[in-house]
């Protein structure tokens, strides 16, 4: 069993140990340029060559692939339905899907019950719709690798399962996964999945600001971003800090509206934010976000948390 998280900047791969309890043989490599865009495979031949080399070196005996994907084109909806048997729910959802998923024939659609309220006899259902032309490329890639695809899961569900396995979170918590191009936001209420959203913001935004300001190439700007404390040093980096703050604040304002929706829906204030993803390692970012939202922010040094929660979640089944 191999879990894949193929991002636009990094590809993360891991497999379960023999007891299926934790990840081992974790690999993180730079994704070839322009192979992945918003969850879509753009250059399947180059991606095949890249992954095939990794698999031959590290996962010779494995044949089952589990993918986690994120895209603004994947539709995720949470709806409330009366409690009923599984076969009845499946039939009832057929009539609901067209209301929530426009042009539903262009999507592969699945659902999952995420909460039951015995008092009201209601159940909360997550409906996920992924474009067929996106999923078909992952199936084709798996065939090229001569392996068998077991699961394609979405980021928010993978992160929820990972966090649930590693620690039972209390209160209202947001897991904010800041990648290179997009930020996935997963809201949990008393350890249960609430909802998720994607914001078009990532580390590449900041890299481009640095590249334009100092007239340097993207690679040099990326290195600068990762090593300089421009978010906390007001003197040496004052001009850069102001440019980054302006863009960052506009995106945090967008995230704030997501948090406001959560608080109005659940009548609870957010207790904490956990930052993961490569951009979460930016010097001073956690403190900056904490000051912005006035909510405790946790960041991690361990790559297991920073990069591999979606991979772990893709391998967890039955939750």
mmCIF file of N, CA and C in Angstrom, residues 2-6 39 41 64-71 74 108-111 126 128-142 148-158 161 310 313-317:
data_model
loop_
_atom_site.group_PDB
_atom_site.id
_atom_site.type_symbol
_atom_site.label_atom_id
_atom_site.label_comp_id
_atom_site.label_asym_id
_atom_site.label_seq_id
_atom_site.Cartn_x
_atom_site.Cartn_y
_atom_site.Cartn_z
ATOM 1 N N UNK A 2 0.747 2.053 -1.053
ATOM 2 C CA UNK A 2 1.543 3.269 -1.172
ATOM 3 C C UNK A 2 0.607 4.468 -1.278
ATOM 4 N N UNK A 3 0.833 5.463 -0.433
ATOM 5 C CA UNK A 3 0.061 6.694 -0.494
ATOM 6 C C UNK A 3 0.815 7.763 -1.262
ATOM 7 N N UNK A 4 0.104 8.458 -2.149
ATOM 8 C CA UNK A 4 0.695 9.504 -2.984
ATOM 9 C C UNK A 4 0.004 10.841 -2.734
ATOM 10 N N UNK A 5 0.804 11.874 -2.574
ATOM 11 C CA UNK A 5 0.321 13.254 -2.588
ATOM 12 C C UNK A 5 1.211 13.999 -3.576
ATOM 13 N N UNK A 6 0.722 14.155 -4.804
ATOM 14 C CA UNK A 6 1.525 14.764 -5.865
ATOM 15 C C UNK A 6 1.145 16.236 -5.968
ATOM 16 N N UNK A 39 -4.437 20.050 -9.322
ATOM 17 C CA UNK A 39 -4.878 18.665 -9.200
ATOM 18 C C UNK A 39 -4.885 17.879 -10.495
ATOM 19 N N UNK A 41 -3.259 16.276 -13.905
ATOM 20 C CA UNK A 41 -1.981 15.835 -14.469
ATOM 21 C C UNK A 41 -1.823 16.484 -15.838
ATOM 22 N N UNK A 64 -0.355 -1.625 -4.691
ATOM 23 C CA UNK A 64 -1.609 -0.893 -4.503
ATOM 24 C C UNK A 64 -1.322 0.586 -4.260
ATOM 25 N N UNK A 65 -1.980 1.455 -5.048
ATOM 26 C CA UNK A 65 -1.759 2.892 -4.941
ATOM 27 C C UNK A 65 -2.981 3.589 -4.349
ATOM 28 N N UNK A 66 -2.712 4.544 -3.458
ATOM 29 C CA UNK A 66 -3.743 5.359 -2.829
ATOM 30 C C UNK A 66 -3.373 6.826 -3.063
ATOM 31 N N UNK A 67 -4.213 7.560 -3.764
ATOM 32 C CA UNK A 67 -3.927 8.955 -4.080
ATOM 33 C C UNK A 67 -4.770 9.883 -3.206
ATOM 34 N N UNK A 68 -4.176 11.003 -2.801
ATOM 35 C CA UNK A 68 -4.980 12.096 -2.254
ATOM 36 C C UNK A 68 -4.801 13.294 -3.181
ATOM 37 N N UNK A 69 -5.903 13.941 -3.519
ATOM 38 C CA UNK A 69 -5.862 15.036 -4.488
ATOM 39 C C UNK A 69 -6.586 16.256 -3.930
ATOM 40 N N UNK A 70 -6.163 17.402 -4.413
ATOM 41 C CA UNK A 70 -6.799 18.664 -4.042
ATOM 42 C C UNK A 70 -6.959 19.504 -5.298
ATOM 43 N N UNK A 71 -8.122 20.119 -5.448
ATOM 44 C CA UNK A 71 -8.368 20.960 -6.616
ATOM 45 C C UNK A 71 -9.567 21.856 -6.347
ATOM 46 N N UNK A 74 -12.749 20.263 -7.661
ATOM 47 C CA UNK A 74 -13.441 19.205 -6.919
ATOM 48 C C UNK A 74 -14.502 19.867 -6.039
ATOM 49 N N UNK A 108 -17.300 12.224 -11.283
ATOM 50 C CA UNK A 108 -17.400 10.988 -10.512
ATOM 51 C C UNK A 108 -17.782 11.403 -9.097
ATOM 52 N N UNK A 109 -18.875 10.847 -8.601
ATOM 53 C CA UNK A 109 -19.466 11.331 -7.355
ATOM 54 C C UNK A 109 -19.490 10.222 -6.311
ATOM 55 N N UNK A 110 -19.116 10.577 -5.097
ATOM 56 C CA UNK A 110 -19.173 9.641 -3.976
ATOM 57 C C UNK A 110 -19.669 10.405 -2.752
ATOM 58 N N UNK A 111 -20.008 9.670 -1.713
ATOM 59 C CA UNK A 111 -20.495 10.326 -0.501
ATOM 60 C C UNK A 111 -20.039 9.554 0.728
ATOM 61 N N UNK A 126 -21.234 14.062 3.548
ATOM 62 C CA UNK A 126 -20.292 14.764 2.675
ATOM 63 C C UNK A 126 -20.424 14.184 1.269
ATOM 64 N N UNK A 128 -18.818 14.352 -2.508
ATOM 65 C CA UNK A 128 -17.609 14.767 -3.229
ATOM 66 C C UNK A 128 -17.793 14.452 -4.708
ATOM 67 N N UNK A 129 -17.522 15.449 -5.547
ATOM 68 C CA UNK A 129 -17.623 15.265 -6.997
ATOM 69 C C UNK A 129 -16.314 15.712 -7.641
ATOM 70 N N UNK A 130 -15.638 14.786 -8.301
ATOM 71 C CA UNK A 130 -14.365 15.086 -8.968
ATOM 72 C C UNK A 130 -14.551 14.967 -10.475
ATOM 73 N N UNK A 131 -13.996 15.903 -11.252
ATOM 74 C CA UNK A 131 -14.148 15.836 -12.714
ATOM 75 C C UNK A 131 -13.631 14.511 -13.275
ATOM 76 N N UNK A 132 -14.410 13.922 -14.167
ATOM 77 C CA UNK A 132 -14.016 12.642 -14.757
ATOM 78 C C UNK A 132 -12.686 12.740 -15.495
ATOM 79 N N UNK A 133 -12.458 13.881 -16.177
ATOM 80 C CA UNK A 133 -11.211 14.007 -16.941
ATOM 81 C C UNK A 133 -9.994 14.144 -16.035
ATOM 82 N N UNK A 134 -10.187 14.547 -14.790
ATOM 83 C CA UNK A 134 -9.089 14.564 -13.819
ATOM 84 C C UNK A 134 -8.782 13.149 -13.341
ATOM 85 N N UNK A 135 -9.821 12.442 -12.916
ATOM 86 C CA UNK A 135 -9.648 11.105 -12.345
ATOM 87 C C UNK A 135 -9.113 10.123 -13.381
ATOM 88 N N UNK A 136 -9.562 10.256 -14.622
ATOM 89 C CA UNK A 136 -9.137 9.314 -15.664
ATOM 90 C C UNK A 136 -7.624 9.343 -15.875
ATOM 91 N N UNK A 137 -6.988 10.508 -15.666
ATOM 92 C CA UNK A 137 -5.541 10.607 -15.844
ATOM 93 C C UNK A 137 -4.789 9.883 -14.726
ATOM 94 N N UNK A 138 -5.338 9.889 -13.513
ATOM 95 C CA UNK A 138 -4.712 9.136 -12.421
ATOM 96 C C UNK A 138 -4.853 7.631 -12.664
ATOM 97 N N UNK A 139 -5.980 7.231 -13.215
ATOM 98 C CA UNK A 139 -6.168 5.815 -13.560
ATOM 99 C C UNK A 139 -5.183 5.416 -14.658
ATOM 100 N N UNK A 140 -5.043 6.268 -15.660
ATOM 101 C CA UNK A 140 -4.104 5.993 -16.757
ATOM 102 C C UNK A 140 -2.668 5.929 -16.237
ATOM 103 N N UNK A 141 -2.306 6.848 -15.347
ATOM 104 C CA UNK A 141 -0.964 6.858 -14.764
ATOM 105 C C UNK A 141 -0.689 5.560 -14.014
ATOM 106 N N UNK A 142 -1.671 5.093 -13.251
ATOM 107 C CA UNK A 142 -1.515 3.847 -12.500
ATOM 108 C C UNK A 142 -1.304 2.667 -13.441
ATOM 109 N N UNK A 148 -2.015 -1.076 -9.264
ATOM 110 C CA UNK A 148 -3.469 -1.108 -9.123
ATOM 111 C C UNK A 148 -3.926 0.047 -8.241
ATOM 112 N N UNK A 149 -4.841 0.831 -8.765
ATOM 113 C CA UNK A 149 -5.355 1.955 -7.990
ATOM 114 C C UNK A 149 -6.437 1.452 -7.035
ATOM 115 N N UNK A 150 -6.298 1.806 -5.772
ATOM 116 C CA UNK A 150 -7.260 1.389 -4.754
ATOM 117 C C UNK A 150 -8.206 2.522 -4.383
ATOM 118 N N UNK A 151 -7.650 3.717 -4.220
ATOM 119 C CA UNK A 151 -8.441 4.837 -3.710
ATOM 120 C C UNK A 151 -7.925 6.145 -4.294
ATOM 121 N N UNK A 152 -8.847 7.037 -4.629
ATOM 122 C CA UNK A 152 -8.521 8.451 -4.841
ATOM 123 C C UNK A 152 -9.371 9.224 -3.843
ATOM 124 N N UNK A 153 -8.710 9.893 -2.917
ATOM 125 C CA UNK A 153 -9.407 10.594 -1.838
ATOM 126 C C UNK A 153 -9.086 12.082 -1.914
ATOM 127 N N UNK A 154 -9.891 12.890 -1.237
ATOM 128 C CA UNK A 154 -9.679 14.336 -1.238
ATOM 129 C C UNK A 154 -8.895 14.752 0.007
ATOM 130 N N UNK A 155 -8.177 15.858 -0.117
ATOM 131 C CA UNK A 155 -7.298 16.329 0.954
ATOM 132 C C UNK A 155 -8.007 16.426 2.293
ATOM 133 N N UNK A 156 -9.151 17.087 2.302
ATOM 134 C CA UNK A 156 -9.812 17.364 3.578
ATOM 135 C C UNK A 156 -10.159 16.083 4.316
ATOM 136 N N UNK A 157 -10.631 15.080 3.591
ATOM 137 C CA UNK A 157 -10.964 13.807 4.229
ATOM 138 C C UNK A 157 -9.706 13.091 4.710
ATOM 139 N N UNK A 158 -8.627 13.172 3.926
ATOM 140 C CA UNK A 158 -7.357 12.550 4.326
ATOM 141 C C UNK A 158 -6.800 13.206 5.587
ATOM 142 N N UNK A 161 -8.882 12.201 8.662
ATOM 143 C CA UNK A 161 -8.589 10.837 9.120
ATOM 144 C C UNK A 161 -7.230 10.760 9.814
ATOM 145 N N UNK A 310 -1.644 14.193 4.641
ATOM 146 C CA UNK A 310 -2.532 13.710 3.570
ATOM 147 C C UNK A 310 -2.182 12.298 3.094
ATOM 148 N N UNK A 313 -3.472 9.858 5.642
ATOM 149 C CA UNK A 313 -4.929 9.775 5.556
ATOM 150 C C UNK A 313 -5.419 8.994 4.357
ATOM 151 N N UNK A 314 -4.684 9.073 3.247
ATOM 152 C CA UNK A 314 -5.110 8.338 2.048
ATOM 153 C C UNK A 314 -5.084 6.833 2.272
ATOM 154 N N UNK A 315 -4.206 6.382 3.187
ATOM 155 C CA UNK A 315 -4.052 4.947 3.439
ATOM 156 C C UNK A 315 -5.013 4.418 4.504
ATOM 157 N N UNK A 316 -5.624 5.321 5.263
ATOM 158 C CA UNK A 316 -6.547 4.907 6.327
ATOM 159 C C UNK A 316 -7.914 4.656 5.713
ATOM 160 N N UNK A 317 -8.414 3.473 5.875
ATOM 161 C CA UNK A 317 -9.715 3.129 5.302
ATOM 162 C C UNK A 317 -10.727 2.874 6.410
#
